[in-house]
């Protein structure tokens, strides 16, 4: 029992660091973007359920094993959604249209929010699997850590490339007739996003 309680404590610490996934379902619905929103919301809801009921579920082996299988599925879906959103962001920026620049910016940041949420779902489902399986084998933990680090670094690199292109585009943008565009506002948001992604070579989520 003490072991389960201790694990619950560490899970709570992890959850508090994942700022997107720790929000309420209502708040998450506010920024989910695109065709994947229903699928992503369903997996987030399940992951929250697995996190909140950790101690109870672990006392019943059949339910615990079933939960491990579902968490593995959540991880796969999170990775699939990450790839979807990264491709969606590249496509959006590649087809940029100066006459619709406000829509472009809003959609780009909408994709970023959903992408960040997908990454946090990937992290949370991976870590919950470790706690539920009670597998503390050093090689297993090391391989998992390496896999997560490499994948998050890949995501950060691709997002940084996309946002750097967008930053240069906004910097060079010349006002079009009849198009109101708050250039300074978007430059500030992009600058913060690029700086966060650079993060001294280490993503914030990896530090946590």
PDB file of C-alpha atoms in Angstrom:
ATOM      1  CA  UNK A   1       0.000   0.000   0.000  1.00  0.00           C
ATOM      2  CA  UNK A   2       2.815   2.398   0.890  1.00  0.00           C
ATOM      3  CA  UNK A   3       4.465   1.636  -2.449  1.00  0.00           C
ATOM      4  CA  UNK A   4       1.250   2.500  -4.309  1.00  0.00           C
ATOM      5  CA  UNK A   5       0.816   5.701  -2.325  1.00  0.00           C
ATOM      6  CA  UNK A   6       4.416   6.692  -3.073  1.00  0.00           C
ATOM      7  CA  UNK A   7       3.873   6.048  -6.774  1.00  0.00           C
ATOM      8  CA  UNK A   8       0.697   8.126  -6.640  1.00  0.00           C
ATOM      9  CA  UNK A   9       2.715  10.992  -5.162  1.00  0.00           C
ATOM     10  CA  UNK A  10       5.281  10.876  -7.965  1.00  0.00           C
ATOM     11  CA  UNK A  11       2.528  10.627 -10.580  1.00  0.00           C
ATOM     12  CA  UNK A  12       0.968  13.728  -9.063  1.00  0.00           C
ATOM     13  CA  UNK A  13       4.259  15.577  -9.419  1.00  0.00           C
ATOM     14  CA  UNK A  14       4.548  14.485 -13.055  1.00  0.00           C
ATOM     15  CA  UNK A  15       0.957  15.461 -13.824  1.00  0.00           C
ATOM     16  CA  UNK A  16       1.451  18.931 -12.342  1.00  0.00           C
ATOM     17  CA  UNK A  17       4.357  19.537 -14.728  1.00  0.00           C
ATOM     18  CA  UNK A  18       2.340  18.627 -17.821  1.00  0.00           C
ATOM     19  CA  UNK A  19       0.514  21.926 -18.067  1.00  0.00           C
ATOM     20  CA  UNK A  20      -1.704  20.991 -21.025  1.00  0.00           C
ATOM     21  CA  UNK A  21      -2.880  17.540 -20.007  1.00  0.00           C
ATOM     22  CA  UNK A  22      -3.471  18.568 -16.389  1.00  0.00           C
ATOM     23  CA  UNK A  23      -6.142  21.085 -17.419  1.00  0.00           C
ATOM     24  CA  UNK A  24      -9.837  20.300 -17.243  1.00  0.00           C
ATOM     25  CA  UNK A  25     -11.514  18.596 -20.197  1.00  0.00           C
ATOM     26  CA  UNK A  26     -13.491  21.790 -20.823  1.00  0.00           C
ATOM     27  CA  UNK A  27     -10.289  23.839 -21.043  1.00  0.00           C
ATOM     28  CA  UNK A  28      -8.685  21.278 -23.358  1.00  0.00           C
ATOM     29  CA  UNK A  29     -11.694  21.383 -25.680  1.00  0.00           C
ATOM     30  CA  UNK A  30     -11.097  25.108 -26.015  1.00  0.00           C
ATOM     31  CA  UNK A  31      -7.879  24.700 -27.962  1.00  0.00           C
ATOM     32  CA  UNK A  32      -8.078  21.264 -29.617  1.00  0.00           C
ATOM     33  CA  UNK A  33      -7.703  21.670 -33.347  1.00  0.00           C
ATOM     34  CA  UNK A  34      -8.836  19.778 -36.418  1.00  0.00           C
ATOM     35  CA  UNK A  35     -10.126  16.338 -37.319  1.00  0.00           C
ATOM     36  CA  UNK A  36      -8.172  14.538 -34.594  1.00  0.00           C
ATOM     37  CA  UNK A  37      -9.795  16.373 -31.691  1.00  0.00           C
ATOM     38  CA  UNK A  38     -12.347  13.666 -30.796  1.00  0.00           C
ATOM     39  CA  UNK A  39      -9.752  10.884 -30.873  1.00  0.00           C
ATOM     40  CA  UNK A  40      -7.248  12.891 -28.854  1.00  0.00           C
ATOM     41  CA  UNK A  41      -9.841  13.963 -26.295  1.00  0.00           C
ATOM     42  CA  UNK A  42     -10.923  10.339 -25.760  1.00  0.00           C
ATOM     43  CA  UNK A  43      -7.348   9.225 -25.046  1.00  0.00           C
ATOM     44  CA  UNK A  44      -6.724  12.165 -22.722  1.00  0.00           C
ATOM     45  CA  UNK A  45      -9.901  11.338 -20.812  1.00  0.00           C
ATOM     46  CA  UNK A  46      -8.779   7.732 -20.405  1.00  0.00           C
ATOM     47  CA  UNK A  47      -5.276   8.747 -19.296  1.00  0.00           C
ATOM     48  CA  UNK A  48      -6.762  11.060 -16.684  1.00  0.00           C
ATOM     49  CA  UNK A  49      -8.953   8.191 -15.480  1.00  0.00           C
ATOM     50  CA  UNK A  50      -5.924   5.871 -15.213  1.00  0.00           C
ATOM     51  CA  UNK A  51      -3.993   8.529 -13.323  1.00  0.00           C
ATOM     52  CA  UNK A  52      -6.801   9.439 -10.904  1.00  0.00           C
ATOM     53  CA  UNK A  53      -7.674   5.804 -10.083  1.00  0.00           C
ATOM     54  CA  UNK A  54      -4.138   4.443  -9.942  1.00  0.00           C
ATOM     55  CA  UNK A  55      -4.241   3.018  -6.399  1.00  0.00           C
ATOM     56  CA  UNK A  56      -7.666   1.392  -6.792  1.00  0.00           C
ATOM     57  CA  UNK A  57      -6.922  -0.177 -10.194  1.00  0.00           C
ATOM     58  CA  UNK A  58      -3.562  -1.543  -9.031  1.00  0.00           C
ATOM     59  CA  UNK A  59      -5.313  -3.588  -6.360  1.00  0.00           C
ATOM     60  CA  UNK A  60      -7.079  -5.639  -9.061  1.00  0.00           C
ATOM     61  CA  UNK A  61      -4.682  -7.450 -11.375  1.00  0.00           C
ATOM     62  CA  UNK A  62      -7.094  -8.081 -14.246  1.00  0.00           C
ATOM     63  CA  UNK A  63      -8.087  -4.432 -14.382  1.00  0.00           C
ATOM     64  CA  UNK A  64      -4.464  -3.341 -14.000  1.00  0.00           C
ATOM     65  CA  UNK A  65      -3.372  -5.482 -16.957  1.00  0.00           C
ATOM     66  CA  UNK A  66      -6.255  -4.204 -19.069  1.00  0.00           C
ATOM     67  CA  UNK A  67      -5.258  -0.644 -18.209  1.00  0.00           C
ATOM     68  CA  UNK A  68      -1.667  -1.298 -19.286  1.00  0.00           C
ATOM     69  CA  UNK A  69      -2.939  -2.445 -22.691  1.00  0.00           C
ATOM     70  CA  UNK A  70      -5.087   0.685 -23.020  1.00  0.00           C
ATOM     71  CA  UNK A  71      -2.171   2.925 -22.049  1.00  0.00           C
ATOM     72  CA  UNK A  72      -0.030   1.309 -24.728  1.00  0.00           C
ATOM     73  CA  UNK A  73      -2.802   2.050 -27.212  1.00  0.00           C
ATOM     74  CA  UNK A  74      -2.973   5.662 -25.989  1.00  0.00           C
ATOM     75  CA  UNK A  75       0.753   6.002 -26.574  1.00  0.00           C
ATOM     76  CA  UNK A  76       0.398   4.737 -30.156  1.00  0.00           C
ATOM     77  CA  UNK A  77      -2.467   7.137 -30.834  1.00  0.00           C
ATOM     78  CA  UNK A  78      -0.508  10.034 -29.316  1.00  0.00           C
ATOM     79  CA  UNK A  79       2.421   9.296 -31.649  1.00  0.00           C
ATOM     80  CA  UNK A  80       0.080   9.051 -34.643  1.00  0.00           C
ATOM     81  CA  UNK A  81      -1.523  12.387 -33.735  1.00  0.00           C
ATOM     82  CA  UNK A  82       1.883  14.016 -33.263  1.00  0.00           C
ATOM     83  CA  UNK A  83       2.847  13.011 -36.798  1.00  0.00           C
ATOM     84  CA  UNK A  84      -0.523  14.249 -38.093  1.00  0.00           C
ATOM     85  CA  UNK A  85      -0.197  17.670 -36.478  1.00  0.00           C
ATOM     86  CA  UNK A  86       3.443  18.146 -37.519  1.00  0.00           C
ATOM     87  CA  UNK A  87       2.505  17.364 -41.116  1.00  0.00           C
ATOM     88  CA  UNK A  88      -0.532  19.648 -40.828  1.00  0.00           C
ATOM     89  CA  UNK A  89       1.683  22.498 -39.595  1.00  0.00           C
ATOM     90  CA  UNK A  90       4.157  22.013 -42.452  1.00  0.00           C
ATOM     91  CA  UNK A  91       1.329  21.951 -44.989  1.00  0.00           C
ATOM     92  CA  UNK A  92      -0.262  25.087 -43.541  1.00  0.00           C
ATOM     93  CA  UNK A  93       2.982  27.070 -43.583  1.00  0.00           C
ATOM     94  CA  UNK A  94       3.924  25.780 -47.032  1.00  0.00           C
ATOM     95  CA  UNK A  95       0.640  27.087 -48.458  1.00  0.00           C
ATOM     96  CA  UNK A  96       0.825  30.467 -46.707  1.00  0.00           C
ATOM     97  CA  UNK A  97      -1.265  33.219 -48.241  1.00  0.00           C
ATOM     98  CA  UNK A  98      -0.533  36.871 -47.458  1.00  0.00           C
ATOM     99  CA  UNK A  99      -4.189  37.852 -47.871  1.00  0.00           C
ATOM    100  CA  UNK A 100      -5.215  35.410 -45.111  1.00  0.00           C
ATOM    101  CA  UNK A 101      -2.310  35.952 -42.739  1.00  0.00           C
ATOM    102  CA  UNK A 102      -4.449  36.335 -39.614  1.00  0.00           C
ATOM    103  CA  UNK A 103      -6.129  32.975 -40.250  1.00  0.00           C
ATOM    104  CA  UNK A 104      -2.729  31.465 -40.967  1.00  0.00           C
ATOM    105  CA  UNK A 105      -1.356  32.632 -37.621  1.00  0.00           C
ATOM    106  CA  UNK A 106      -4.399  31.554 -35.625  1.00  0.00           C
ATOM    107  CA  UNK A 107      -4.384  28.110 -37.234  1.00  0.00           C
ATOM    108  CA  UNK A 108      -0.632  27.695 -36.725  1.00  0.00           C
ATOM    109  CA  UNK A 109      -0.934  28.353 -33.001  1.00  0.00           C
ATOM    110  CA  UNK A 110      -4.020  26.135 -32.825  1.00  0.00           C
ATOM    111  CA  UNK A 111      -2.007  23.280 -34.309  1.00  0.00           C
ATOM    112  CA  UNK A 112       0.837  24.009 -31.886  1.00  0.00           C
ATOM    113  CA  UNK A 113      -1.520  23.680 -28.895  1.00  0.00           C
ATOM    114  CA  UNK A 114      -2.867  20.341 -30.131  1.00  0.00           C
ATOM    115  CA  UNK A 115       0.643  19.151 -30.939  1.00  0.00           C
ATOM    116  CA  UNK A 116       1.892  20.025 -27.457  1.00  0.00           C
ATOM    117  CA  UNK A 117      -1.074  18.220 -25.939  1.00  0.00           C
ATOM    118  CA  UNK A 118      -0.346  15.143 -28.064  1.00  0.00           C
ATOM    119  CA  UNK A 119       3.277  15.166 -26.899  1.00  0.00           C
ATOM    120  CA  UNK A 120       2.184  15.394 -23.269  1.00  0.00           C
ATOM    121  CA  UNK A 121      -0.256  12.511 -23.819  1.00  0.00           C
ATOM    122  CA  UNK A 122       2.643  10.488 -25.230  1.00  0.00           C
ATOM    123  CA  UNK A 123       4.743  11.261 -22.148  1.00  0.00           C
ATOM    124  CA  UNK A 124       1.985  10.630 -19.603  1.00  0.00           C
ATOM    125  CA  UNK A 125       0.827   7.340 -21.134  1.00  0.00           C
ATOM    126  CA  UNK A 126       4.440   6.116 -21.345  1.00  0.00           C
ATOM    127  CA  UNK A 127       5.121   6.928 -17.699  1.00  0.00           C
ATOM    128  CA  UNK A 128       1.814   5.523 -16.481  1.00  0.00           C
ATOM    129  CA  UNK A 129       2.662   2.246 -18.206  1.00  0.00           C
ATOM    130  CA  UNK A 130       5.872   2.068 -16.145  1.00  0.00           C
ATOM    131  CA  UNK A 131       4.014   2.649 -12.883  1.00  0.00           C
ATOM    132  CA  UNK A 132       1.207   0.215 -13.712  1.00  0.00           C
ATOM    133  CA  UNK A 133       3.562  -2.531 -14.925  1.00  0.00           C
ATOM    134  CA  UNK A 134       5.863  -2.056 -11.895  1.00  0.00           C
ATOM    135  CA  UNK A 135       8.708  -2.832 -14.269  1.00  0.00           C
ATOM    136  CA  UNK A 136      11.850  -1.236 -12.856  1.00  0.00           C
ATOM    137  CA  UNK A 137      14.323  -3.181 -14.984  1.00  0.00           C
ATOM    138  CA  UNK A 138      17.247  -0.834 -15.646  1.00  0.00           C
ATOM    139  CA  UNK A 139      17.500  -1.641 -19.358  1.00  0.00           C
ATOM    140  CA  UNK A 140      13.773  -1.134 -19.840  1.00  0.00           C
ATOM    141  CA  UNK A 141      13.814   2.239 -18.075  1.00  0.00           C
ATOM    142  CA  UNK A 142      16.943   3.323 -19.943  1.00  0.00           C
ATOM    143  CA  UNK A 143      15.482   2.360 -23.314  1.00  0.00           C
ATOM    144  CA  UNK A 144      12.224   4.142 -22.544  1.00  0.00           C
ATOM    145  CA  UNK A 145      14.039   7.295 -21.472  1.00  0.00           C
ATOM    146  CA  UNK A 146      16.177   7.245 -24.611  1.00  0.00           C
ATOM    147  CA  UNK A 147      13.158   6.657 -26.865  1.00  0.00           C
ATOM    148  CA  UNK A 148      11.194   9.510 -25.298  1.00  0.00           C
ATOM    149  CA  UNK A 149      14.148  11.915 -25.416  1.00  0.00           C
ATOM    150  CA  UNK A 150      14.864  11.209 -29.073  1.00  0.00           C
ATOM    151  CA  UNK A 151      11.214  11.515 -30.070  1.00  0.00           C
ATOM    152  CA  UNK A 152      10.633  14.759 -28.174  1.00  0.00           C
ATOM    153  CA  UNK A 153      13.846  16.214 -29.641  1.00  0.00           C
ATOM    154  CA  UNK A 154      12.614  15.295 -33.121  1.00  0.00           C
ATOM    155  CA  UNK A 155       9.298  17.045 -32.495  1.00  0.00           C
ATOM    156  CA  UNK A 156      11.011  20.141 -31.113  1.00  0.00           C
ATOM    157  CA  UNK A 157      13.370  20.331 -34.077  1.00  0.00           C
ATOM    158  CA  UNK A 158      10.543  20.109 -36.593  1.00  0.00           C
ATOM    159  CA  UNK A 159       8.382  22.627 -34.728  1.00  0.00           C
ATOM    160  CA  UNK A 160      11.351  24.990 -34.446  1.00  0.00           C
ATOM    161  CA  UNK A 161      11.923  24.773 -38.189  1.00  0.00           C
ATOM    162  CA  UNK A 162       8.262  25.512 -38.939  1.00  0.00           C
ATOM    163  CA  UNK A 163       8.047  28.422 -36.524  1.00  0.00           C
ATOM    164  CA  UNK A 164      11.348  29.880 -37.731  1.00  0.00           C
ATOM    165  CA  UNK A 165       9.956  29.933 -41.283  1.00  0.00           C
ATOM    166  CA  UNK A 166       6.795  31.581 -40.004  1.00  0.00           C
ATOM    167  CA  UNK A 167       8.820  34.100 -37.989  1.00  0.00           C
ATOM    168  CA  UNK A 168      10.797  35.127 -41.094  1.00  0.00           C
ATOM    169  CA  UNK A 169       7.575  35.337 -43.108  1.00  0.00           C
ATOM    170  CA  UNK A 170       5.941  37.680 -40.595  1.00  0.00           C
ATOM    171  CA  UNK A 171       9.115  39.757 -40.334  1.00  0.00           C
ATOM    172  CA  UNK A 172       9.133  40.325 -44.106  1.00  0.00           C
ATOM    173  CA  UNK A 173       5.362  40.751 -44.403  1.00  0.00           C
ATOM    174  CA  UNK A 174       4.172  43.960 -46.030  1.00  0.00           C
ATOM    175  CA  UNK A 175       0.696  45.170 -45.181  1.00  0.00           C
ATOM    176  CA  UNK A 176      -1.886  44.341 -47.851  1.00  0.00           C
ATOM    177  CA  UNK A 177      -4.730  46.691 -48.753  1.00  0.00           C
ATOM    178  CA  UNK A 178      -7.768  46.082 -46.545  1.00  0.00           C
ATOM    179  CA  UNK A 179      -5.862  43.570 -44.381  1.00  0.00           C
ATOM    180  CA  UNK A 180      -5.488  44.480 -40.703  1.00  0.00           C
ATOM    181  CA  UNK A 181      -2.548  42.670 -39.189  1.00  0.00           C
ATOM    182  CA  UNK A 182      -1.017  43.190 -35.742  1.00  0.00           C
ATOM    183  CA  UNK A 183       2.539  42.410 -36.762  1.00  0.00           C
ATOM    184  CA  UNK A 184       4.123  43.200 -33.387  1.00  0.00           C
ATOM    185  CA  UNK A 185       1.715  40.905 -31.538  1.00  0.00           C
ATOM    186  CA  UNK A 186       2.472  37.910 -33.752  1.00  0.00           C
ATOM    187  CA  UNK A 187       6.201  38.627 -33.780  1.00  0.00           C
ATOM    188  CA  UNK A 188       6.184  38.573 -29.987  1.00  0.00           C
ATOM    189  CA  UNK A 189       4.264  35.276 -29.838  1.00  0.00           C
ATOM    190  CA  UNK A 190       6.500  33.685 -32.447  1.00  0.00           C
ATOM    191  CA  UNK A 191       9.615  34.929 -30.706  1.00  0.00           C
ATOM    192  CA  UNK A 192       8.521  33.384 -27.418  1.00  0.00           C
ATOM    193  CA  UNK A 193       7.641  30.137 -29.170  1.00  0.00           C
ATOM    194  CA  UNK A 194      10.977  29.902 -30.968  1.00  0.00           C
ATOM    195  CA  UNK A 195      12.903  30.754 -27.808  1.00  0.00           C
ATOM    196  CA  UNK A 196      10.995  28.121 -25.842  1.00  0.00           C
ATOM    197  CA  UNK A 197      11.696  25.485 -28.498  1.00  0.00           C
ATOM    198  CA  UNK A 198      15.388  26.326 -28.532  1.00  0.00           C
ATOM    199  CA  UNK A 199      15.414  26.026 -24.723  1.00  0.00           C
ATOM    200  CA  UNK A 200      19.164  25.795 -24.515  1.00  0.00           C
ATOM    201  CA  UNK A 201      19.068  22.477 -26.401  1.00  0.00           C
ATOM    202  CA  UNK A 202      16.706  20.826 -23.930  1.00  0.00           C
ATOM    203  CA  UNK A 203      12.919  20.930 -24.078  1.00  0.00           C
ATOM    204  CA  UNK A 204      11.017  22.010 -20.980  1.00  0.00           C
ATOM    205  CA  UNK A 205       9.119  18.726 -20.886  1.00  0.00           C
ATOM    206  CA  UNK A 206      12.416  16.798 -20.913  1.00  0.00           C
ATOM    207  CA  UNK A 207      13.699  18.809 -17.959  1.00  0.00           C
ATOM    208  CA  UNK A 208      10.596  17.889 -15.968  1.00  0.00           C
TER     209      UNK A 208
END
